[in-house]
Amino acid sequence: MIEYILACTLWAAPDVVNVQVPVNEYAMATMQETIGNFEFDADVVEDRMNSVTIIYKPTETKAMAYSAADYTQRALTVKLDTAQKQSSLDCEIKPK
């Protein structure tokens, strides 16, 4: 059986962080990380990308991307620019 991981690249200028989370036996995974004032979230449901979210905590500004219910999405990306602050989140499901 092939094992999968949720691999994400988080960018909150000027910092870049790579995170890998195993997809469990129920085909689910959740990633939650904070860099400075940005909160990054991503989740895998039923072996497909479900959503990615960035929240800029001081103003609660949020950017989200969701996959279509009838399509097996393997990657999602989202970007959030707030005044002088920039961030992005790129995630994909890939073999371990």
XYZ file of C-alpha atoms in Angstrom:
96
model
C 0.000 0.000 0.000
C 1.319 3.423 -0.945
C 1.626 5.871 1.947
C 0.932 9.546 1.275
C 1.908 12.824 2.921
C 0.446 16.307 2.892
C 3.409 18.473 1.847
C 3.021 22.237 2.290
C 5.199 25.276 1.677
C 4.272 28.227 3.892
C 5.517 31.721 3.103
C 5.084 34.742 5.364
C 7.553 37.276 3.982
C 10.451 36.876 4.497
C 10.115 33.414 6.142
C 9.586 30.125 4.281
C 8.739 26.864 6.055
C 8.184 23.387 4.575
C 5.865 21.072 6.501
C 5.018 17.412 5.894
C 2.137 15.638 7.634
C 1.325 11.944 7.081
C -2.072 11.076 5.617
C -3.542 8.562 8.069
C -5.225 5.206 7.431
C -8.593 6.992 7.164
C -7.263 9.108 4.239
C -7.233 12.281 6.375
C -4.599 14.820 7.433
C -4.556 18.261 9.043
C -1.754 20.830 9.029
C -1.805 23.882 11.326
C 1.199 26.186 11.641
C 1.825 29.770 12.698
C 4.524 32.053 11.311
C 4.583 35.487 12.924
C 1.058 36.918 12.667
C -0.093 34.401 10.040
C -1.967 31.185 10.790
C -1.868 28.492 8.087
C -4.326 25.572 7.874
C -4.737 22.760 5.345
C -6.684 19.532 5.400
C -7.078 16.321 3.458
C -10.428 14.498 3.515
C -11.155 11.207 1.735
C -7.718 11.221 0.086
C -8.174 14.609 -1.628
C -7.260 18.187 -0.768
C -10.241 19.689 1.022
C -9.151 23.246 1.844
C -6.284 25.636 2.550
C -6.601 28.791 4.663
C -4.413 31.719 5.715
C -5.480 34.079 8.519
C -3.698 37.344 9.346
C -4.393 37.414 13.091
C -4.188 41.168 13.888
C -7.114 41.954 11.557
C -8.615 38.437 11.169
C -8.288 38.840 7.389
C -8.722 35.431 5.765
C -8.072 33.819 2.377
C -9.354 30.321 1.584
C -9.415 27.852 -1.290
C -11.564 24.721 -1.494
C -11.621 21.786 -3.880
C -14.715 20.905 -5.872
C -16.768 18.123 -4.284
C -16.839 15.967 -7.409
C -13.149 16.262 -8.308
C -10.162 14.515 -6.701
C -7.939 17.542 -6.160
C -4.335 16.673 -5.244
C -3.015 20.250 -4.731
C -4.300 23.673 -3.648
C -2.731 27.092 -3.260
C -3.836 30.371 -1.698
C -2.243 33.812 -1.317
C -3.028 36.623 1.138
C -1.716 40.181 0.861
C -2.638 42.590 3.664
C -1.229 46.125 3.495
C 2.541 45.556 3.807
C 2.218 41.853 4.730
C 2.370 39.035 2.182
C 1.879 35.284 2.530
C 1.084 32.156 0.547
C 0.320 28.497 1.173
C 0.959 25.732 -1.374
C -0.035 22.165 -0.478
C -0.132 18.848 -2.294
C -0.739 15.195 -1.536
C 2.185 13.074 -2.684
C 3.689 9.631 -2.074
C 5.858 9.377 1.026
